[in-house]
PDB file of C-alpha atoms in Angstrom:
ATOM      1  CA  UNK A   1      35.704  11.883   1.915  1.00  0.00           C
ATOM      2  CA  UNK A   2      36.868  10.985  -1.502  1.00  0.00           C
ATOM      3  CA  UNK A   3      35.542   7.692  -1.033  1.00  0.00           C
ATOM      4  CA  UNK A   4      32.045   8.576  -0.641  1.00  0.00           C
ATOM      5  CA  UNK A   5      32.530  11.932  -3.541  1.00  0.00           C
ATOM      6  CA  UNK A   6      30.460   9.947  -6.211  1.00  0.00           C
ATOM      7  CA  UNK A   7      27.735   8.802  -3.954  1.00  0.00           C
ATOM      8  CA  UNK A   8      27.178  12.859  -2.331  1.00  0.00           C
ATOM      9  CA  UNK A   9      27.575  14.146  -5.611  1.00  0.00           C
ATOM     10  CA  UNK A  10      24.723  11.693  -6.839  1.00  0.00           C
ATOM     11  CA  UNK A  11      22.275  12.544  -3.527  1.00  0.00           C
ATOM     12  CA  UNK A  12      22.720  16.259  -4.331  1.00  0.00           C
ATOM     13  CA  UNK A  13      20.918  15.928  -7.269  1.00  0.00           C
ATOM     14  CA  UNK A  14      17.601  14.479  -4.949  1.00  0.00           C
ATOM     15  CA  UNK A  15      15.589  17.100  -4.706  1.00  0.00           C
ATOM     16  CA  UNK A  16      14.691  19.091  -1.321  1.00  0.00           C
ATOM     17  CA  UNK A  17      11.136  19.459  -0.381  1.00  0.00           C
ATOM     18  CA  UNK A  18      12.216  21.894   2.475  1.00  0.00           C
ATOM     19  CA  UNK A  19      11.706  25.728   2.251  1.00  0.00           C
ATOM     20  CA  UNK A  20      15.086  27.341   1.241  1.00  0.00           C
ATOM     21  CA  UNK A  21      15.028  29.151   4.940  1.00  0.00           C
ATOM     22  CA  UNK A  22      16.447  27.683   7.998  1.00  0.00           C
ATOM     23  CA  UNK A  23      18.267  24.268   6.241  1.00  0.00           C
ATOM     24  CA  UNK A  24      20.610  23.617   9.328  1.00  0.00           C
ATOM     25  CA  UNK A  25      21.339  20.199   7.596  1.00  0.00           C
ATOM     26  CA  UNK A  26      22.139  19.883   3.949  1.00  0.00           C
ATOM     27  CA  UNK A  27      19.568  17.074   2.159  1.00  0.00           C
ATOM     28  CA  UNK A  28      22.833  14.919   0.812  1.00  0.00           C
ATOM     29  CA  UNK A  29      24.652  14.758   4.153  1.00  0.00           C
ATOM     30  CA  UNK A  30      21.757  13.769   6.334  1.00  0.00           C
ATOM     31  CA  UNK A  31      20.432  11.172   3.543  1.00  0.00           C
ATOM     32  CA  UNK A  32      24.074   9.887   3.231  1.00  0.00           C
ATOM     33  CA  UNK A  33      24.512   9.476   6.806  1.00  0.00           C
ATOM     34  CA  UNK A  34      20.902   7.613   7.119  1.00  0.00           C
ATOM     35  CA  UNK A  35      22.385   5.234   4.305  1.00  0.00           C
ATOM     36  CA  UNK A  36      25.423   4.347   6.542  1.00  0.00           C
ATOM     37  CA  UNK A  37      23.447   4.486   9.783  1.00  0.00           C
ATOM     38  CA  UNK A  38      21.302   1.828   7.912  1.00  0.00           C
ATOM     39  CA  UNK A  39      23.891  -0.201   7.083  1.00  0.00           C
ATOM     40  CA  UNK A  40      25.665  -0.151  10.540  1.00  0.00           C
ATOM     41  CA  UNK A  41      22.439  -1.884  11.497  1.00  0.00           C
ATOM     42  CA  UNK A  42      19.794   0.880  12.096  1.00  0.00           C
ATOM     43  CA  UNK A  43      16.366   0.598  11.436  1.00  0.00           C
ATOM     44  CA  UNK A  44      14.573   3.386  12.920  1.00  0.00           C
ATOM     45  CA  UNK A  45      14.620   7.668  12.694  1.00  0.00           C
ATOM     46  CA  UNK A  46      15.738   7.252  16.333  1.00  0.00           C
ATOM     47  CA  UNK A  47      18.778   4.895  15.358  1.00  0.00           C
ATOM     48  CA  UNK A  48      19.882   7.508  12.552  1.00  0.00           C
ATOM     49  CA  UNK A  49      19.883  10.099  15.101  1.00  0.00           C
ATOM     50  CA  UNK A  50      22.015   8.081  17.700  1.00  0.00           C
ATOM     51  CA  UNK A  51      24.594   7.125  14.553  1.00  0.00           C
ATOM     52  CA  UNK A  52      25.063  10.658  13.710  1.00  0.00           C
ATOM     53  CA  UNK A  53      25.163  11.710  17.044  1.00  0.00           C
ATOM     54  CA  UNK A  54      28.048   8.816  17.558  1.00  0.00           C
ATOM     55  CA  UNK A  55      29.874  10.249  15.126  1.00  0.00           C
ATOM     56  CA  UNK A  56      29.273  13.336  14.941  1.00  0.00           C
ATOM     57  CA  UNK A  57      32.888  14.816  15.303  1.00  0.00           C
ATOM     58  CA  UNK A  58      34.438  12.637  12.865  1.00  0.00           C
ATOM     59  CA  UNK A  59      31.601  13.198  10.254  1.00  0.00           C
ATOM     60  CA  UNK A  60      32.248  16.763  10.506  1.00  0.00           C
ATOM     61  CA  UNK A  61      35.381  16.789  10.220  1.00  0.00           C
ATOM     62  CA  UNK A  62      35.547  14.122   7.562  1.00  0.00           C
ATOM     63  CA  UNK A  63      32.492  16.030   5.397  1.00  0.00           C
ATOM     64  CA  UNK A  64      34.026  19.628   6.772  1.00  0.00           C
ATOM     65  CA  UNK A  65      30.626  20.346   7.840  1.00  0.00           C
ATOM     66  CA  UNK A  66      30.078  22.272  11.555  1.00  0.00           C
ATOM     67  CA  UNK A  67      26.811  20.269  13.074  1.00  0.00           C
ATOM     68  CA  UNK A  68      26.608  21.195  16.617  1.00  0.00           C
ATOM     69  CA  UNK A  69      24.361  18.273  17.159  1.00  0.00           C
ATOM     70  CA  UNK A  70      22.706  15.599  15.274  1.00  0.00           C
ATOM     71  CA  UNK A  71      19.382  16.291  13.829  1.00  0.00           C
ATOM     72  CA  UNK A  72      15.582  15.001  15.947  1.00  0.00           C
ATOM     73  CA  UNK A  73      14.753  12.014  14.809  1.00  0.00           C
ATOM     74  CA  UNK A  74      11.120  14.052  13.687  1.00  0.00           C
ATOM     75  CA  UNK A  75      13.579  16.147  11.562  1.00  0.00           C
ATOM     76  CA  UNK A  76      14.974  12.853   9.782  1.00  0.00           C
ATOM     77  CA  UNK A  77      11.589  11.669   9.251  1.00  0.00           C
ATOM     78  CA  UNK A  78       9.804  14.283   7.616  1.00  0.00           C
ATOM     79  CA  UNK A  79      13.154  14.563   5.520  1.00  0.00           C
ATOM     80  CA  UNK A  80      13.328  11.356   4.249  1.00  0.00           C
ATOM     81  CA  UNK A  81       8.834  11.050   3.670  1.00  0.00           C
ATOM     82  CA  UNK A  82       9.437  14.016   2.104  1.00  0.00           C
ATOM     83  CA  UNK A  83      11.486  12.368  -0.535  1.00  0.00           C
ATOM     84  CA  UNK A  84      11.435  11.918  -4.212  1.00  0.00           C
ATOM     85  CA  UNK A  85      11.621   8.106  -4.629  1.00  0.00           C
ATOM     86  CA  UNK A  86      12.235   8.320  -8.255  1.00  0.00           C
ATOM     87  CA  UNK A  87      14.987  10.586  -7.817  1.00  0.00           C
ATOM     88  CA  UNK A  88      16.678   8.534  -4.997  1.00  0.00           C
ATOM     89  CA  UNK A  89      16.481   5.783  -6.845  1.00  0.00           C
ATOM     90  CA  UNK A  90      18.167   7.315  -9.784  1.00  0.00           C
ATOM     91  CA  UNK A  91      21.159   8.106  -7.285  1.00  0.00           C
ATOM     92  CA  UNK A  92      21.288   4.408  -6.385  1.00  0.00           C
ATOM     93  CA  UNK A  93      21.503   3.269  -9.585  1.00  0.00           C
ATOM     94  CA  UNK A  94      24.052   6.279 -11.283  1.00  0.00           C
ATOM     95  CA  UNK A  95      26.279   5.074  -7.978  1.00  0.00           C
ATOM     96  CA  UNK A  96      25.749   1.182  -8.793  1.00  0.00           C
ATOM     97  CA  UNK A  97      26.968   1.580 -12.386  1.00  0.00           C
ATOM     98  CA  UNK A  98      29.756   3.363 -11.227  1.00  0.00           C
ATOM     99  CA  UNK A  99      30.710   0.747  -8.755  1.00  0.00           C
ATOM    100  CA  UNK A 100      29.992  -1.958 -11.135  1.00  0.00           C
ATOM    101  CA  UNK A 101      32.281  -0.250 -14.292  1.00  0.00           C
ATOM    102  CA  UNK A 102      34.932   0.212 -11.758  1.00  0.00           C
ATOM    103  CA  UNK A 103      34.847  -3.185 -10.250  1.00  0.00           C
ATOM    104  CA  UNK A 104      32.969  -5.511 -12.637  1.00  0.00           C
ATOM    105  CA  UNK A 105      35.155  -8.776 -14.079  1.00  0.00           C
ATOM    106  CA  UNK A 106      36.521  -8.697 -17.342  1.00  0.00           C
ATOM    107  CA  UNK A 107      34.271 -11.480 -18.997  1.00  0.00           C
ATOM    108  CA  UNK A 108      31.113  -9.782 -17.392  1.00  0.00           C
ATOM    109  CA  UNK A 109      28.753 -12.157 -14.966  1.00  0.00           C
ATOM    110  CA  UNK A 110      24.962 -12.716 -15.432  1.00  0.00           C
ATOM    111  CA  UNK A 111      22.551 -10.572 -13.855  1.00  0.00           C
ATOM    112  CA  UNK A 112      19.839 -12.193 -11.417  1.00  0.00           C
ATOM    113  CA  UNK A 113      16.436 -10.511 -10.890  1.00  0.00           C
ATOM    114  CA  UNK A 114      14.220 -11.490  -8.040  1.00  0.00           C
ATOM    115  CA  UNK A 115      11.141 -10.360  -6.524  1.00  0.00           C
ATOM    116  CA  UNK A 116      10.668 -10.071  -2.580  1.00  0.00           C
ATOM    117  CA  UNK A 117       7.962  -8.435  -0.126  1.00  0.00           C
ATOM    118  CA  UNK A 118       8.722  -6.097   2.238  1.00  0.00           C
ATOM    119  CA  UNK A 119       8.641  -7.106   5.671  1.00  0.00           C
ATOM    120  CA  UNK A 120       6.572  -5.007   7.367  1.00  0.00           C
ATOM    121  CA  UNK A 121       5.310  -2.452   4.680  1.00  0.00           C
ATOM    122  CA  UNK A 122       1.373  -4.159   4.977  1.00  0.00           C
ATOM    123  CA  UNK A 123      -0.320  -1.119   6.461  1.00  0.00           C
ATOM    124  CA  UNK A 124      -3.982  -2.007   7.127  1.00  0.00           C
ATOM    125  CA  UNK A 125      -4.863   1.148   8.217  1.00  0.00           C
ATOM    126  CA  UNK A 126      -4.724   2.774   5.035  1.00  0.00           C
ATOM    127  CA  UNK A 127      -5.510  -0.763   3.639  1.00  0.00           C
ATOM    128  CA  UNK A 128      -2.055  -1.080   1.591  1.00  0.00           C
ATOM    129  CA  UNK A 129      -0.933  -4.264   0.451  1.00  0.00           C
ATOM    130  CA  UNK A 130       2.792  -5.547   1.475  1.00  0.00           C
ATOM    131  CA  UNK A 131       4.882  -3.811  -1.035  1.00  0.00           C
ATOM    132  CA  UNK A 132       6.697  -5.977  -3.804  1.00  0.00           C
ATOM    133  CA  UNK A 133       9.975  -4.946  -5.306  1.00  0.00           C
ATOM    134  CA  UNK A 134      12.227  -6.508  -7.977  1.00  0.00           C
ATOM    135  CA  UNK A 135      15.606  -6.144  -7.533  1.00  0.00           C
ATOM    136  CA  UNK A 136      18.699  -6.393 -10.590  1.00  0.00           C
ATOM    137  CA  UNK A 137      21.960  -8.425  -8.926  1.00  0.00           C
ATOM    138  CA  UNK A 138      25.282  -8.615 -10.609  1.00  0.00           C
ATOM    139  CA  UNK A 139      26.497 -11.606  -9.996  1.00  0.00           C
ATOM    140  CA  UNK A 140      29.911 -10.872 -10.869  1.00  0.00           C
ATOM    141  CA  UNK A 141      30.263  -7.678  -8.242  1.00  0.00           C
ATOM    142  CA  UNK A 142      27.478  -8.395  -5.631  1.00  0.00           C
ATOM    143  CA  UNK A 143      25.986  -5.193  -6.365  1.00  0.00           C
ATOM    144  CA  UNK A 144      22.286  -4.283  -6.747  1.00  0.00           C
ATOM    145  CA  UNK A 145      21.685  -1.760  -9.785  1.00  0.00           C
ATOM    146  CA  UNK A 146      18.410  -1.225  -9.500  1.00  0.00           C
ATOM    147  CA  UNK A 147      14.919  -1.670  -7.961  1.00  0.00           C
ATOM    148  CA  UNK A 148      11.629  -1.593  -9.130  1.00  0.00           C
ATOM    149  CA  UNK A 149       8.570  -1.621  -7.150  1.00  0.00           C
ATOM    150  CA  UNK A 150       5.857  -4.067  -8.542  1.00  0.00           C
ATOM    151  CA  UNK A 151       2.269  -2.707  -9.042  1.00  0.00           C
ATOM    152  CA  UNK A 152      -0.315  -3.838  -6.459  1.00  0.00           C
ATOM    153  CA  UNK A 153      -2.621  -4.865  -8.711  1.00  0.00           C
ATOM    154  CA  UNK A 154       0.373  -6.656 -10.969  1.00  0.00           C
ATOM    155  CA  UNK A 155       3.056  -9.264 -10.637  1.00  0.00           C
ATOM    156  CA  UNK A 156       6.873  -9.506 -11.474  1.00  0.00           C
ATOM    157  CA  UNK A 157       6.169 -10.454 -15.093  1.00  0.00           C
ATOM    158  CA  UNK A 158       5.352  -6.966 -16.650  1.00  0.00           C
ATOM    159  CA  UNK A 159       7.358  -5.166 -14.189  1.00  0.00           C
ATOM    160  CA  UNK A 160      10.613  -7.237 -15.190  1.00  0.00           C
ATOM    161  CA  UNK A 161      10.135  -6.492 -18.282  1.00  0.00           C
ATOM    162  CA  UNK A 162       9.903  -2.453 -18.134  1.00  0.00           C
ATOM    163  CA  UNK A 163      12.772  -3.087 -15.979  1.00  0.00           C
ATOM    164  CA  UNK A 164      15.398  -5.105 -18.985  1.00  0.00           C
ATOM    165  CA  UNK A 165      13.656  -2.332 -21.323  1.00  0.00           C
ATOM    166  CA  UNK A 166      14.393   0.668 -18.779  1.00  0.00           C
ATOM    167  CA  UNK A 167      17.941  -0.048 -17.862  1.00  0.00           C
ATOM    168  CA  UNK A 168      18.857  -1.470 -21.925  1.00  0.00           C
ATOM    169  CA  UNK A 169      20.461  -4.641 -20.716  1.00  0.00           C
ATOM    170  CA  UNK A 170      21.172  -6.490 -24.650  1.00  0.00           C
ATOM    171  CA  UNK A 171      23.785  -8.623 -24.607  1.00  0.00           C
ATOM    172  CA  UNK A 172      23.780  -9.853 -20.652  1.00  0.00           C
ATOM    173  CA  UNK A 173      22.863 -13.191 -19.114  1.00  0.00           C
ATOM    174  CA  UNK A 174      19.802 -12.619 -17.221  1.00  0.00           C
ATOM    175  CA  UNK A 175      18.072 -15.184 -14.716  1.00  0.00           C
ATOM    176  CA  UNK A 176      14.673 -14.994 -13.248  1.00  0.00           C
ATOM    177  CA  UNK A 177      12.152 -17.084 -11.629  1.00  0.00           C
ATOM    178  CA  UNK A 178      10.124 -20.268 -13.627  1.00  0.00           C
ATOM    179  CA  UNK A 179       7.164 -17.649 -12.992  1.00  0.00           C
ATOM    180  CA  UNK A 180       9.062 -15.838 -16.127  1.00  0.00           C
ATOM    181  CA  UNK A 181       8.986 -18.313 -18.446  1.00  0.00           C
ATOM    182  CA  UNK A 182       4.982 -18.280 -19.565  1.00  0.00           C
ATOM    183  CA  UNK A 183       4.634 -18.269 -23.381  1.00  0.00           C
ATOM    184  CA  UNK A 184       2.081 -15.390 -22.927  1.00  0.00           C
ATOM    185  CA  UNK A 185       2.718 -12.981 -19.531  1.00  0.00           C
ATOM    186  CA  UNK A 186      -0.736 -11.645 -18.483  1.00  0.00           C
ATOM    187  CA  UNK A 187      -0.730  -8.439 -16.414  1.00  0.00           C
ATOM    188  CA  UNK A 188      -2.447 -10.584 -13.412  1.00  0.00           C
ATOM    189  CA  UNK A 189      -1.823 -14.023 -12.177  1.00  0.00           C
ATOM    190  CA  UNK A 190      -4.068 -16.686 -13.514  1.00  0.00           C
ATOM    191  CA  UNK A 191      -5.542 -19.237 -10.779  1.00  0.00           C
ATOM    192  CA  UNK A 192      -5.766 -22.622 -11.773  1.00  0.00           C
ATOM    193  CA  UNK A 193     -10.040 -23.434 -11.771  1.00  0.00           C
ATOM    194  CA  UNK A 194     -11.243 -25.195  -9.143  1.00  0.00           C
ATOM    195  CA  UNK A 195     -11.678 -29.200  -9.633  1.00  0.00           C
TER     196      UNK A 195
END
């Protein structure tokens, strides 16, 4: 377990929207195992369930926890909907700065920020635009430290810029998109005028 210590620690600060009574499965552990389910290639509550169920005997022994069986995949999801993205987020990040002060090269590499769409998160039933997030990549470690969702009504421009403010990046190497380099960033894109 010591291995994954700093990440737990970090998700037991998220915050449980559950009622106190009847937690068979502790907030940390079941968001921790979604994160690994995720990365073994799962994309659905159904998927989480059938990694946890998998491995259930080693992740109890490993985490000293006594699940009998792996949560319903309804249980996962109104768990993780439930969630405070702010404060997960916060856990990424505190875990990606220790993995990048542990690991990161002597000399220090640049950091890259990008901007992608989700694929998928267009939901025109409730008439929500494809989210947009920025992510920060050190090139040096491969790591992402942090994400930042883009405002609907926005672009990557102002919401690149909270993001260098937010995380206090002076001093670094930082590379973004031509889009960046406008003499004055307007909080909307400008479209060229018809000819």
């Amino acid at each position: 377990m010591t291995a994954f210590a700093p990440l737990l620690g970090l998700l037991e600060e998220v915050p449980d929207h559950r009622r106190a009574e009847g937690k068979v499965y502790q907030l940390a552990h079941v968001l921790l195992f979604s994160i690994l389910a995720i990365v073994s290639g799962g994309n659905s509550y159904r998927s989480i369930v059938t990694f946890i169920e998998m491995h259930r005997l080693r992740l109890n022994e490993v985490f000293g926890l006594t699940w009998r069986r792996a949560p319903a995949h309804t249980a996962i999801r109104y768990i993780l909907q439930g969630l405070d993205c702010e404060a997960v987020e916060a856990a990424f990040r505190g875990h990606a700065k220790l993995l990048q002060a542990a690991h990161a090269k002597p000399d220090g590499g640049s950091l890259a920020i990008d901007g992608k769409t989700l694929r998928g998160s267009f939901d025109a039933f409730r008439d929500r635009a494809a989210a947009h997030l920025l992510g920060m990549f050190a090139t040096d470690t491969a790591l992402v430290l942090a994400h930042s969702e883009v405002d609907e009504k926005s672009n990557e421009i102002p919401a690149a810029q909270a993001l260098l403010a937010e995380l206090g990046l002076a001093g670094h190497l930082v590379t973004l998109d031509a889009l960046h380099c406008q003499r004055k960033p307007s909080s909307s894109p400008q479209r060229p005028a018809p000819t």
